[in-house]
mmCIF file with all atom_site columns, C-alpha atoms in Angstrom:
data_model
loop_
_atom_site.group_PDB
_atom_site.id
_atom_site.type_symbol
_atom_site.label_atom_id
_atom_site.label_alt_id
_atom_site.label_comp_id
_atom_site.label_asym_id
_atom_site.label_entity_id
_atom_site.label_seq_id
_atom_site.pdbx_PDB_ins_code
_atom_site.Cartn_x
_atom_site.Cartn_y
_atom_site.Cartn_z
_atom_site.occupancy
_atom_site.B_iso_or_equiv
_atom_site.pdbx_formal_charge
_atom_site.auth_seq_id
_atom_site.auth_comp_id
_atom_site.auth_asym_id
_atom_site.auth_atom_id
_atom_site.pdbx_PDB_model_num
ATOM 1   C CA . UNK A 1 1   ? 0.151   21.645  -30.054 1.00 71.00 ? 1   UNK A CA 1
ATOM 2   C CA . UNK A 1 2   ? 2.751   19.119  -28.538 1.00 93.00 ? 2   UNK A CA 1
ATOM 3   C CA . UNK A 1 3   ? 1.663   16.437  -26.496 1.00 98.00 ? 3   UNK A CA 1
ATOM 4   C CA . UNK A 1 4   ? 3.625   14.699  -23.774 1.00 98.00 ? 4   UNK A CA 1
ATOM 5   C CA . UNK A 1 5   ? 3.154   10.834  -22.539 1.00 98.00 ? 5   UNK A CA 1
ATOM 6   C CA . UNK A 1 6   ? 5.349   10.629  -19.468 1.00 98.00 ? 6   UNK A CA 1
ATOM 7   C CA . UNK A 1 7   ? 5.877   7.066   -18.081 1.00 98.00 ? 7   UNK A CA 1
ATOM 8   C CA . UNK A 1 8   ? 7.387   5.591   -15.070 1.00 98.00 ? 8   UNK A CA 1
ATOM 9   C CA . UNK A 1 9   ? 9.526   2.918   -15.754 1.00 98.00 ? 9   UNK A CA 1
ATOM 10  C CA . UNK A 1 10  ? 10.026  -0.170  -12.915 1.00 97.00 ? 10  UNK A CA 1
ATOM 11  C CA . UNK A 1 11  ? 6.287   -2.051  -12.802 1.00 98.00 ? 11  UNK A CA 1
ATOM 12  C CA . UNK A 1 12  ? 4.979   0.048   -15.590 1.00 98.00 ? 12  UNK A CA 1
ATOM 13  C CA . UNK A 1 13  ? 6.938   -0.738  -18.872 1.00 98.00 ? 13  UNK A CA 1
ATOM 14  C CA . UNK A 1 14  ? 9.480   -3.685  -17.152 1.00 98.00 ? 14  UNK A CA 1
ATOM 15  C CA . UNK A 1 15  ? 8.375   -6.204  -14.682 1.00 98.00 ? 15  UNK A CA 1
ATOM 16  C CA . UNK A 1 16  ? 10.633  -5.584  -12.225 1.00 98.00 ? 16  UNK A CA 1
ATOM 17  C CA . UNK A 1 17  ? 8.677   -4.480  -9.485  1.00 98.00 ? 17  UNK A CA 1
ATOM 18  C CA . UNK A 1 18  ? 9.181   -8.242  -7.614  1.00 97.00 ? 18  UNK A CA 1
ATOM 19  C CA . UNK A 1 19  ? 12.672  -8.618  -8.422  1.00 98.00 ? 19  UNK A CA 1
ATOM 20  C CA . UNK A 1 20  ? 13.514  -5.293  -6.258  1.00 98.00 ? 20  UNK A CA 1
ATOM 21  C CA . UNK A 1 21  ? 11.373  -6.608  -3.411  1.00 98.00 ? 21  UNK A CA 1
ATOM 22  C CA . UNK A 1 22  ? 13.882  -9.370  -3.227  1.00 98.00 ? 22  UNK A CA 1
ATOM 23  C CA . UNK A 1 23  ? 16.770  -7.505  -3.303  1.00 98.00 ? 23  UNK A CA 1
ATOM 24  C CA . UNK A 1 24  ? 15.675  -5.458  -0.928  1.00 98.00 ? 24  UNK A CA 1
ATOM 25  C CA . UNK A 1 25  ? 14.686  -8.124  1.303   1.00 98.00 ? 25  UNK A CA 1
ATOM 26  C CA . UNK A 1 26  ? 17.753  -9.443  1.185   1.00 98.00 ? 26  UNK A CA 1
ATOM 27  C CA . UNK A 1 27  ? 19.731  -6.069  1.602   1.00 98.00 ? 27  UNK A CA 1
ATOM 28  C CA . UNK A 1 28  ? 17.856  -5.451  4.972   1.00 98.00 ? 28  UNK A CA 1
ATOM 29  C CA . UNK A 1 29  ? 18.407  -9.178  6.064   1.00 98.00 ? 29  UNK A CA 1
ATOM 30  C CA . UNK A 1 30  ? 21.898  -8.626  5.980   1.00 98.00 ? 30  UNK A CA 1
ATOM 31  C CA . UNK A 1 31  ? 22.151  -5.637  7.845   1.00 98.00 ? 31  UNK A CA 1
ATOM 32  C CA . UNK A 1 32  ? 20.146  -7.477  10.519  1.00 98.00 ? 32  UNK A CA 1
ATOM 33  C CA . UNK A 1 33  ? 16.689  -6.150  9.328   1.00 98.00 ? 33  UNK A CA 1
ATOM 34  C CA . UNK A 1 34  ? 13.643  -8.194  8.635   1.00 97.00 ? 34  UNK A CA 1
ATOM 35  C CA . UNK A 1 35  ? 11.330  -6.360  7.251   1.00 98.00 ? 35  UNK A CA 1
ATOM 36  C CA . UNK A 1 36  ? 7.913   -8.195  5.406   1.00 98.00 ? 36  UNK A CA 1
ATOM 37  C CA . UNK A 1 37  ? 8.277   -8.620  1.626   1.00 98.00 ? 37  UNK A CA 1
ATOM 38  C CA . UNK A 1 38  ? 5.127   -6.925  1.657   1.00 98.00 ? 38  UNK A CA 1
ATOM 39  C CA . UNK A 1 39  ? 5.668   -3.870  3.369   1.00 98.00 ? 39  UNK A CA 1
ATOM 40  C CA . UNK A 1 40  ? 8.552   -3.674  1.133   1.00 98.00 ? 40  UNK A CA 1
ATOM 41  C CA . UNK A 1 41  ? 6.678   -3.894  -2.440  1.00 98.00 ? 41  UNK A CA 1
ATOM 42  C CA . UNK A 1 42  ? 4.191   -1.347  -1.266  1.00 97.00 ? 42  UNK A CA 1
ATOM 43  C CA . UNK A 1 43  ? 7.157   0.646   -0.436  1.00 98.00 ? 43  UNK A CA 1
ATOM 44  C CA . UNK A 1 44  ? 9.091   0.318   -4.268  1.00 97.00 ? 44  UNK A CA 1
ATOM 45  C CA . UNK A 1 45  ? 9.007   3.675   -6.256  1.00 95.00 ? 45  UNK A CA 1
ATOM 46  C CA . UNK A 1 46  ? 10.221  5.283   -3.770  1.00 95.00 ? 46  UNK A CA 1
ATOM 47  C CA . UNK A 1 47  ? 14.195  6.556   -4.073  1.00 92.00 ? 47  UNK A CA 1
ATOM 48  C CA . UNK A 1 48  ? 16.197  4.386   -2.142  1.00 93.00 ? 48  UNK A CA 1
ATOM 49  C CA . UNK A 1 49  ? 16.772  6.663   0.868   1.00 92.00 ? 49  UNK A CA 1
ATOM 50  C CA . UNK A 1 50  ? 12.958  7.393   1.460   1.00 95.00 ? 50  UNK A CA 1
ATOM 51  C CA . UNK A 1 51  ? 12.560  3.762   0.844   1.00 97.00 ? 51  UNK A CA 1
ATOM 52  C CA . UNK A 1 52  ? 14.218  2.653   3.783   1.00 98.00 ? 52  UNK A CA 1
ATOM 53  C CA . UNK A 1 53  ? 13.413  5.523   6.162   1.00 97.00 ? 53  UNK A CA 1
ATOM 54  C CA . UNK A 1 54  ? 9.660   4.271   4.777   1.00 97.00 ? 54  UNK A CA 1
ATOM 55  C CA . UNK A 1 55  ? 10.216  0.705   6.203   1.00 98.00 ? 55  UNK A CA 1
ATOM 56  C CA . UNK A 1 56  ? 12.703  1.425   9.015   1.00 98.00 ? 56  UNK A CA 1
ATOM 57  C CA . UNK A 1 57  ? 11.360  4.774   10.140  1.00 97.00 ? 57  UNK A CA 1
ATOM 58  C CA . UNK A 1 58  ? 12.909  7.911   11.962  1.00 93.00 ? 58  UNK A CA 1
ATOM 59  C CA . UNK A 1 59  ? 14.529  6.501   14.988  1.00 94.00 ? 59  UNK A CA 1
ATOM 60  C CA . UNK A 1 60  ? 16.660  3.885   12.865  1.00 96.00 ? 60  UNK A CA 1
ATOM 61  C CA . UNK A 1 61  ? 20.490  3.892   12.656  1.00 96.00 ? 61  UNK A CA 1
ATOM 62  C CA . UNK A 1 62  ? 21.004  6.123   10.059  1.00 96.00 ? 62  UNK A CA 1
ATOM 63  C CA . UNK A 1 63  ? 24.546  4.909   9.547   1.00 96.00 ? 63  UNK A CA 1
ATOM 64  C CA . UNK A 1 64  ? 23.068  2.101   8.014   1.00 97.00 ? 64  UNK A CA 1
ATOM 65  C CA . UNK A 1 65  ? 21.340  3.679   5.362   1.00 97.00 ? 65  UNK A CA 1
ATOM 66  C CA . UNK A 1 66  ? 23.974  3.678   2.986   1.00 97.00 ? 66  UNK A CA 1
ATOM 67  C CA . UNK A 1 67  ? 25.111  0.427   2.826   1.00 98.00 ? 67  UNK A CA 1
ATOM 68  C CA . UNK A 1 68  ? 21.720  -1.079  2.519   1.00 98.00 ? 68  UNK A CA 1
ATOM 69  C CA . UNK A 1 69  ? 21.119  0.536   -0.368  1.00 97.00 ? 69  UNK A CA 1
ATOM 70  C CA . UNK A 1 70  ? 24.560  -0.364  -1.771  1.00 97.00 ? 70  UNK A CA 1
ATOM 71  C CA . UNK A 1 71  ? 23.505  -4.117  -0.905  1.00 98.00 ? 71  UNK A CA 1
ATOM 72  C CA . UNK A 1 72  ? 19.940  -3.518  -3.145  1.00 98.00 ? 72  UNK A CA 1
ATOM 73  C CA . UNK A 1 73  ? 22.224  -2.294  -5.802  1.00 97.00 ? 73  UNK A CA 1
ATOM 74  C CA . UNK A 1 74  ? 24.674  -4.913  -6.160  1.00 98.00 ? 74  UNK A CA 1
ATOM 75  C CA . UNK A 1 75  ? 21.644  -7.449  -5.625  1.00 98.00 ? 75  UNK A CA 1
ATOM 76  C CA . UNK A 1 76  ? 19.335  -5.696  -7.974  1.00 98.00 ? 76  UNK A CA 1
ATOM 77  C CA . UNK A 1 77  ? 22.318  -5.224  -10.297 1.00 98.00 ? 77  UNK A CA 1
ATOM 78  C CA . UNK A 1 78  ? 22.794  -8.834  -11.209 1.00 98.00 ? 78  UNK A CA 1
ATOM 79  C CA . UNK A 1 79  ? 19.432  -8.994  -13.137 1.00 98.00 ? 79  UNK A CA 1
ATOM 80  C CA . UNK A 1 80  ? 20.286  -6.527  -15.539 1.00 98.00 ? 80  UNK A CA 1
ATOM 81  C CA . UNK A 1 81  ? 21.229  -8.999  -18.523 1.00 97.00 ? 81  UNK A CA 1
ATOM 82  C CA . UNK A 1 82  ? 17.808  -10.259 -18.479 1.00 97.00 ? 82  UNK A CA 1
ATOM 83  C CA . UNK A 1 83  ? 15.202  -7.535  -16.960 1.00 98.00 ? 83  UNK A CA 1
ATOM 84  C CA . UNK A 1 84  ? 11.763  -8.615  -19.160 1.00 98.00 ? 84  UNK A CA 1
ATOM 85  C CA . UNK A 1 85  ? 9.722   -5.830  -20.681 1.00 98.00 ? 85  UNK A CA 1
ATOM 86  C CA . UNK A 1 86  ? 5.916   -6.097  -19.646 1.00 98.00 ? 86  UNK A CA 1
ATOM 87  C CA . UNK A 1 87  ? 3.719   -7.332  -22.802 1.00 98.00 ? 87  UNK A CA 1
ATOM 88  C CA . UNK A 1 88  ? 3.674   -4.801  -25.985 1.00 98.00 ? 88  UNK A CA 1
ATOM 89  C CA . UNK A 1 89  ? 5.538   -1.536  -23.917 1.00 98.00 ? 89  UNK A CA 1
ATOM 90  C CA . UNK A 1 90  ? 7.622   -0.811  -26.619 1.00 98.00 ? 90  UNK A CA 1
ATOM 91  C CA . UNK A 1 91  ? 4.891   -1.331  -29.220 1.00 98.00 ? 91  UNK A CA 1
ATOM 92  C CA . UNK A 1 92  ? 2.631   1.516   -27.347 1.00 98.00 ? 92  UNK A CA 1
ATOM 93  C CA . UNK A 1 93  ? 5.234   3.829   -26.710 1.00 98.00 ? 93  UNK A CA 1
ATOM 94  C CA . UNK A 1 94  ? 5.868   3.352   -30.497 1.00 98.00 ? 94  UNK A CA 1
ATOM 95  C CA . UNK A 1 95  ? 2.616   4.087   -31.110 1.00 98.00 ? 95  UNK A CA 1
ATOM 96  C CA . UNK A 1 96  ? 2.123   7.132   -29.195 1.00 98.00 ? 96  UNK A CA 1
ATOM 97  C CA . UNK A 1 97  ? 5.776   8.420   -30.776 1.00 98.00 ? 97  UNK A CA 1
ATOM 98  C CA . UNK A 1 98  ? 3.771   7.608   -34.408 1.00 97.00 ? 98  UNK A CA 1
ATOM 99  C CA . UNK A 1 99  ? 0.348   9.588   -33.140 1.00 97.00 ? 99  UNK A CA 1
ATOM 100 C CA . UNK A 1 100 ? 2.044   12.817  -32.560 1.00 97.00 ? 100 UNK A CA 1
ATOM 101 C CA . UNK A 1 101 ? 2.983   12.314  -28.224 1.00 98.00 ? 101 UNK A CA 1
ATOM 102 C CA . UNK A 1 102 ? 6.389   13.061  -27.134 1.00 98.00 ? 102 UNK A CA 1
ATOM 103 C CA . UNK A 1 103 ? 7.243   10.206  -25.016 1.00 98.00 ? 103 UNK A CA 1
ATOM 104 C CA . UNK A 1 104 ? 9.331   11.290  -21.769 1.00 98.00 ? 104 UNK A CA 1
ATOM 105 C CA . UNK A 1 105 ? 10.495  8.604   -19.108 1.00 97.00 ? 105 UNK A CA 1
ATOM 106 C CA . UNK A 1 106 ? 10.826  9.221   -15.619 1.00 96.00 ? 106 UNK A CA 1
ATOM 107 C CA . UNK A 1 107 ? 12.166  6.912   -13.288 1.00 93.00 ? 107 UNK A CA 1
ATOM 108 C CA . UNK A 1 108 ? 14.079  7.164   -10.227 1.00 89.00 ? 108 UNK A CA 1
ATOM 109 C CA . UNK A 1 109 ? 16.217  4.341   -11.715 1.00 91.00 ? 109 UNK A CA 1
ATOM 110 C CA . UNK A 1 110 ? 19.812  6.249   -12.791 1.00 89.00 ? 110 UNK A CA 1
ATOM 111 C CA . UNK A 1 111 ? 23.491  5.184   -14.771 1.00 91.00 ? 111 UNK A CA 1
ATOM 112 C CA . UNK A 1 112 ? 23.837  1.169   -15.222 1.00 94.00 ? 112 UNK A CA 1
ATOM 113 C CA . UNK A 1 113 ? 20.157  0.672   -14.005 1.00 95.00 ? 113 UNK A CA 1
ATOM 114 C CA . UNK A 1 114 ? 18.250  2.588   -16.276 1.00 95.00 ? 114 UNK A CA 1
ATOM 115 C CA . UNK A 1 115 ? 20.485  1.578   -19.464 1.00 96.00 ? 115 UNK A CA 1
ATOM 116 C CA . UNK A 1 116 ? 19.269  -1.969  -18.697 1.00 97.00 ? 116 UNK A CA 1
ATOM 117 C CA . UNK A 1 117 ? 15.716  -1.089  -18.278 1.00 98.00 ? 117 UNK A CA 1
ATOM 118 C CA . UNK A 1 118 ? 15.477  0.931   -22.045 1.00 97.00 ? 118 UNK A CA 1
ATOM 119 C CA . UNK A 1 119 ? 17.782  -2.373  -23.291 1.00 98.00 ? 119 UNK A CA 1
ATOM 120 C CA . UNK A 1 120 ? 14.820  -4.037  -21.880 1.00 98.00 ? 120 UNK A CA 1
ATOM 121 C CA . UNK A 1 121 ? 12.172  -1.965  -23.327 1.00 98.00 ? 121 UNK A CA 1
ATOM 122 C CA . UNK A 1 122 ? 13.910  -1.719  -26.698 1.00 98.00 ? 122 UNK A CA 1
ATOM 123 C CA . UNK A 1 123 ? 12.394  1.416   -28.152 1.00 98.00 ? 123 UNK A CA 1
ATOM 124 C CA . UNK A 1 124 ? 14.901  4.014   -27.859 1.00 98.00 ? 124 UNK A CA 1
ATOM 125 C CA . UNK A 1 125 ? 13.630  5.366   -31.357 1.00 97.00 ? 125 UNK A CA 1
ATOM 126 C CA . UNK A 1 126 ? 10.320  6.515   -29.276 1.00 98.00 ? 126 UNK A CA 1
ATOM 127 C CA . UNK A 1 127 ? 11.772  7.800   -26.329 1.00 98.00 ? 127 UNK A CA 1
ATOM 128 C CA . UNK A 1 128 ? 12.515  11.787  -26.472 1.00 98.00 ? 128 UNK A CA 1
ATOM 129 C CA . UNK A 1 129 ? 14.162  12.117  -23.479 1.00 97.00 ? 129 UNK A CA 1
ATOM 130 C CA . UNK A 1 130 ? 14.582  10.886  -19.716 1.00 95.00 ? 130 UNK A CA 1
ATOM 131 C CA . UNK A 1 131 ? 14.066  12.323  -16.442 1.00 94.00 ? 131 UNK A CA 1
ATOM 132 C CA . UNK A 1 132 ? 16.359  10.279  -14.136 1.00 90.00 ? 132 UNK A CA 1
ATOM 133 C CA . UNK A 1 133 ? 17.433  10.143  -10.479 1.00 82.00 ? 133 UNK A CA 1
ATOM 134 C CA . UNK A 1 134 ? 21.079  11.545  -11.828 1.00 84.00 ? 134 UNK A CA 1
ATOM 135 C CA . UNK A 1 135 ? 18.717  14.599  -13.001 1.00 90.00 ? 135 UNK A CA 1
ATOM 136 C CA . UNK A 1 136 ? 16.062  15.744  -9.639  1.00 88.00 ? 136 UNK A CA 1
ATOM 137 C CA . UNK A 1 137 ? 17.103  16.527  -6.335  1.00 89.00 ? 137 UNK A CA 1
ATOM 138 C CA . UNK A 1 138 ? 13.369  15.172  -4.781  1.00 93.00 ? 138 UNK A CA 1
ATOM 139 C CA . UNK A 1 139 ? 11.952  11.806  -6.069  1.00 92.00 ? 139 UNK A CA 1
ATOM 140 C CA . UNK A 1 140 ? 8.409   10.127  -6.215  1.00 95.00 ? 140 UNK A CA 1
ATOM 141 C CA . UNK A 1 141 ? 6.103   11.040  -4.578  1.00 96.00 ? 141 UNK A CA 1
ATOM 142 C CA . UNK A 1 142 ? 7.246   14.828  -4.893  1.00 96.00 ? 142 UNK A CA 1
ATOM 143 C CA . UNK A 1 143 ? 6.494   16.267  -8.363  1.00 96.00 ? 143 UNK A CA 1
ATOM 144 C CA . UNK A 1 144 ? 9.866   17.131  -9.252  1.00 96.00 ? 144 UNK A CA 1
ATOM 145 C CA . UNK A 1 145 ? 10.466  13.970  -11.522 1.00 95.00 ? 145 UNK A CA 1
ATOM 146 C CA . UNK A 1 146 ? 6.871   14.523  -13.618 1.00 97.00 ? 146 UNK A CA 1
ATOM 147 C CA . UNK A 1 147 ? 7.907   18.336  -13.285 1.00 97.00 ? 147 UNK A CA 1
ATOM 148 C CA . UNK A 1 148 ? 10.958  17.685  -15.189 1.00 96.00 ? 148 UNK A CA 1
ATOM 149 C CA . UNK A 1 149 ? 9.913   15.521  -17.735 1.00 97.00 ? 149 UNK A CA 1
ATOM 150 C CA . UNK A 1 150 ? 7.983   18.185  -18.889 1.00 97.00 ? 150 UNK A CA 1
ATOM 151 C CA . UNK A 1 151 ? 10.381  20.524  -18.999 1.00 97.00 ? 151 UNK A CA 1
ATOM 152 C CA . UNK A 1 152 ? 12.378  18.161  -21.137 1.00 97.00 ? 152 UNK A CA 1
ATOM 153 C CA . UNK A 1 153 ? 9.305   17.732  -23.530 1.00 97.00 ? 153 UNK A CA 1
ATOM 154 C CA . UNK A 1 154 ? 8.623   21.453  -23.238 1.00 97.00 ? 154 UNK A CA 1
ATOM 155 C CA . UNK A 1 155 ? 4.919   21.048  -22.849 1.00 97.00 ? 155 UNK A CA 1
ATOM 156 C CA . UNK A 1 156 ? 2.496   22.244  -20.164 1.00 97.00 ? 156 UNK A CA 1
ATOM 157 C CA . UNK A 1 157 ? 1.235   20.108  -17.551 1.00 98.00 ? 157 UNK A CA 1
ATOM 158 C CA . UNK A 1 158 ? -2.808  20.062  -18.918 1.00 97.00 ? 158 UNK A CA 1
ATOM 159 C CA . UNK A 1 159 ? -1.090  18.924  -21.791 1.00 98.00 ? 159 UNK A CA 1
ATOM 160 C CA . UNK A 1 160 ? 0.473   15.816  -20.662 1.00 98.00 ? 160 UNK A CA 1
ATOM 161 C CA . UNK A 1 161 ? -0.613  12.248  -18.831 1.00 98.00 ? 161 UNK A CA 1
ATOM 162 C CA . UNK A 1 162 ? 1.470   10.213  -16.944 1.00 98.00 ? 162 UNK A CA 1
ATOM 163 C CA . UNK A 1 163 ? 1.768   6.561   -16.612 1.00 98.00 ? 163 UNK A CA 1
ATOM 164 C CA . UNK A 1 164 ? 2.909   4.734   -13.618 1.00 98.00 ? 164 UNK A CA 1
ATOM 165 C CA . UNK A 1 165 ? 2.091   1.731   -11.386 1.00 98.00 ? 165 UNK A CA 1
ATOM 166 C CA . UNK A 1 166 ? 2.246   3.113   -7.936  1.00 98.00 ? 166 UNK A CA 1
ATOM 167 C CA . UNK A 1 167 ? 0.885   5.566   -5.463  1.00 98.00 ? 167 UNK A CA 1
ATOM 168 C CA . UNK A 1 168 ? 4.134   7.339   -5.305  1.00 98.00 ? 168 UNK A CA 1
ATOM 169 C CA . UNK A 1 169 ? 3.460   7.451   -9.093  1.00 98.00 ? 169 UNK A CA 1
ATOM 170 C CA . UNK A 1 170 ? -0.198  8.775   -9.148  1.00 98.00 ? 170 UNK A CA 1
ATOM 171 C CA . UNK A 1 171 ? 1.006   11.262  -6.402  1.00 98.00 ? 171 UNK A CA 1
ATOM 172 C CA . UNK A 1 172 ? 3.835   12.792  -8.021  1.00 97.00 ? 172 UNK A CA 1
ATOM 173 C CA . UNK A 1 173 ? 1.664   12.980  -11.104 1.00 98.00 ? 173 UNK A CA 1
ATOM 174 C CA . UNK A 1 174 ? -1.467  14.579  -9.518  1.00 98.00 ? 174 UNK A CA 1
ATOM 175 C CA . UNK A 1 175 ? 0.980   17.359  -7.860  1.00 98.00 ? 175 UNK A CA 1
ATOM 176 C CA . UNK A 1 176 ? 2.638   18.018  -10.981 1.00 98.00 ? 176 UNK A CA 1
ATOM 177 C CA . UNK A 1 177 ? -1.101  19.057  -12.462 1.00 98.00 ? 177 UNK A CA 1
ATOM 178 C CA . UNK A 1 178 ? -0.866  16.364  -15.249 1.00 98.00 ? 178 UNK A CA 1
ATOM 179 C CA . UNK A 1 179 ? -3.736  13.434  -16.013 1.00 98.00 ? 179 UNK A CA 1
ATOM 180 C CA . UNK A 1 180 ? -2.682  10.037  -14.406 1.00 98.00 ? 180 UNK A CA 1
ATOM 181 C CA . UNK A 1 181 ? -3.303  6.760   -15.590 1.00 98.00 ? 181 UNK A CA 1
ATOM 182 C CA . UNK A 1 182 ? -2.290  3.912   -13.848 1.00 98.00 ? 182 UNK A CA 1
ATOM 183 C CA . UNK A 1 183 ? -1.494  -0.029  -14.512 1.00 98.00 ? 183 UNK A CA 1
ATOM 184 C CA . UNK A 1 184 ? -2.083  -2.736  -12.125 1.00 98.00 ? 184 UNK A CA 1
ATOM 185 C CA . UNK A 1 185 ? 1.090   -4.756  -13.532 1.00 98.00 ? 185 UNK A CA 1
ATOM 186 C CA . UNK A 1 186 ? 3.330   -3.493  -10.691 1.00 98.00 ? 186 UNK A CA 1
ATOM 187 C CA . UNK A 1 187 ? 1.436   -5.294  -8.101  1.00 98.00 ? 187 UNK A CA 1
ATOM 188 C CA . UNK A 1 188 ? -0.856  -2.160  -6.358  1.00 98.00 ? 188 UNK A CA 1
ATOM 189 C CA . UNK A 1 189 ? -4.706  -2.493  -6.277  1.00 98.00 ? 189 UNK A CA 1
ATOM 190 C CA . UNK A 1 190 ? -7.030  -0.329  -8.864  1.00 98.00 ? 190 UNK A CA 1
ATOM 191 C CA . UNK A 1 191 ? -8.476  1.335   -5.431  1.00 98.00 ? 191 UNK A CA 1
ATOM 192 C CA . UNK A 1 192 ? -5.239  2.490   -4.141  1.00 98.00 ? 192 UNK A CA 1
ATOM 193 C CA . UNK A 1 193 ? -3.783  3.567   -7.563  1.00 98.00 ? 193 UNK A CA 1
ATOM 194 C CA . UNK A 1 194 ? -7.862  5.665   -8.169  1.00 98.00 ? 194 UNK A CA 1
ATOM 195 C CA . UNK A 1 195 ? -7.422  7.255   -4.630  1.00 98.00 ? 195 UNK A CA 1
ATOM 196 C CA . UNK A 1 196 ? -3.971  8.422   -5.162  1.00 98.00 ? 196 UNK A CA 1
ATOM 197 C CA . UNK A 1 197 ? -4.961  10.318  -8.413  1.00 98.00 ? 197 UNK A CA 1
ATOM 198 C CA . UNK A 1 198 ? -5.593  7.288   -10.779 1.00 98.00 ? 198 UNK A CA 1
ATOM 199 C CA . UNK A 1 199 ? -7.888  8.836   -14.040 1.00 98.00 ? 199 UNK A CA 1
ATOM 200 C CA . UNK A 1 200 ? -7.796  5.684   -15.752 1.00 98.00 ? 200 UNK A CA 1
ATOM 201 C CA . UNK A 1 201 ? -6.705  2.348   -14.418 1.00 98.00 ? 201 UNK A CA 1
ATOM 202 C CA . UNK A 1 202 ? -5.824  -0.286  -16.925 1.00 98.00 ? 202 UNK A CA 1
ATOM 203 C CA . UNK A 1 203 ? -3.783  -3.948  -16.421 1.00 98.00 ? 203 UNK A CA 1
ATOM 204 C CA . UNK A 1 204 ? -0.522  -3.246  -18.559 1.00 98.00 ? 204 UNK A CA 1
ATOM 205 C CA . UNK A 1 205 ? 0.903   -1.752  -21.600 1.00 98.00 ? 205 UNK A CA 1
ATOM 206 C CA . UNK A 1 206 ? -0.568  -4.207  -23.983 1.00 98.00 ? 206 UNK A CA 1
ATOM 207 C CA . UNK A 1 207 ? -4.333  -3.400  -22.426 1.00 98.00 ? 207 UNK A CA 1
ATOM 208 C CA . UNK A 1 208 ? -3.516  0.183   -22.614 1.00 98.00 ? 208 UNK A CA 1
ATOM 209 C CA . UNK A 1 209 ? -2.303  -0.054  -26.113 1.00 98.00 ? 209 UNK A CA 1
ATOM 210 C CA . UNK A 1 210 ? -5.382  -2.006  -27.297 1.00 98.00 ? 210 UNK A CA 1
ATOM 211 C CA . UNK A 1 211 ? -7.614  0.134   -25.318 1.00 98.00 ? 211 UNK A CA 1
ATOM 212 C CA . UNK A 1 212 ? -5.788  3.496   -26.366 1.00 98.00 ? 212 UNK A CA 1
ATOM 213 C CA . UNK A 1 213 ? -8.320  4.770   -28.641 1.00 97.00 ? 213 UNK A CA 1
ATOM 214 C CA . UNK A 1 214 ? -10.766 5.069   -25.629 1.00 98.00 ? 214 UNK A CA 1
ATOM 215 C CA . UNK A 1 215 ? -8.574  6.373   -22.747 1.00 98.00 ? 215 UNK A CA 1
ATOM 216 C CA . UNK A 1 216 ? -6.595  9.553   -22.131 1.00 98.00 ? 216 UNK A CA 1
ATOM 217 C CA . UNK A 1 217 ? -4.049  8.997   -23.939 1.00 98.00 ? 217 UNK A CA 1
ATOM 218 C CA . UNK A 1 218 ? -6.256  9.272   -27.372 1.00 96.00 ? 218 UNK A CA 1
#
């Protein structure tokens, strides 16, 4: 029977979890907004319009909304040459590709963005298919991402796990049906990642690879 590995993408397979902090950051400061870098990193995974509804919340000038995303983008954008994969990601989703998994992505990165991040990653020859923000109407934390990657892998959710590096992650995961594993590469503590779903918790793709024999993606 098919098997699908589903994996998030920013903080999970590229470290890029930081560099959108400080875009975003930025993007806020200039449209007169400081918000705490940390409030913003435990707000990342999110698409960009919860994202700053998150950190600005209901009564903010909504007007604004779209132009501080724009500025994230354009900021965000100028990394793309030179994103770094985490340690070994390619290597494990190569491996799962070679042990039978059908290896789904699903990111709310879209277009220019998520080209960079699979340049990044580098294993195209692994990757099935992609569920994108060009491709769901609702992001993280609603299922719809997970719930579409499995459509695209046409397997069943008890027969999948996915792999992310956020609560919005673990969330999305956990209401899709499907096992959840998480990483602490993207910056989020094991508690918070095992109280949002978490099954397995494990540092990045290279401990997960070396530890795959063992975990629930076996």
């Amino acid at each position: 029977m098919e098997r699908a590995a589903v994996f998030d993408v920013d903080g999970t397979l590229v470290d890029t979890n930081h560099l959108h902090v400080v875009a975003w950051w930025e993007a806020f400061r200039q449209a007169g907004h400081h918000v705490p870098m940390h409030a913003v990193h435990r707000a990342v995974g999110l698409p960009s319009t919860d994202l700053v509804a998150h950190l600005l919340g209901d009564d903010r000038d909504e007007d604004q909304d779209a132009d501080i995303s724009a500025g994230h983008k354009a900021l965000y954008g100028q990394y793309f040459d030179r994103l770094p994969a985490l340690p070994r990601a390619g290597e494990l989703l190569r491996r799962l590709h070679g042990n039978g998994w059908t290896v789904v992505l699903a990111t709310s990165a879209g277009g220019a963005e998520l080209s960079a991040l699979r340049r990044a990653i580098d294993a195209d020859d692994a990757i099935a298919a992609t569920a994108s923000a060009d491709d769901v109407r609702e992001g993280k934390p609603d299922p719809e991402p997970v719930e579409h990657a499995l459509e695209l892998a046409g397997v069943r959710a008890e027969r999948a796990v996915f792999v992310g590096d956020t609560v919005w992650d673990m969330q999305a995961g956990s209401r899709a049906g499907v096992r959840c594993v998480g990483v602490l590469c993207g910056g989020i503590p094991r508690a918070d990642l095992e109280k949002a779903g978490a099954d397995a918790v494990y540092a990045d793709p290279a401990h997960l690879l070396s530890a795959l024999d063992g975990s629930p993606l076996a």
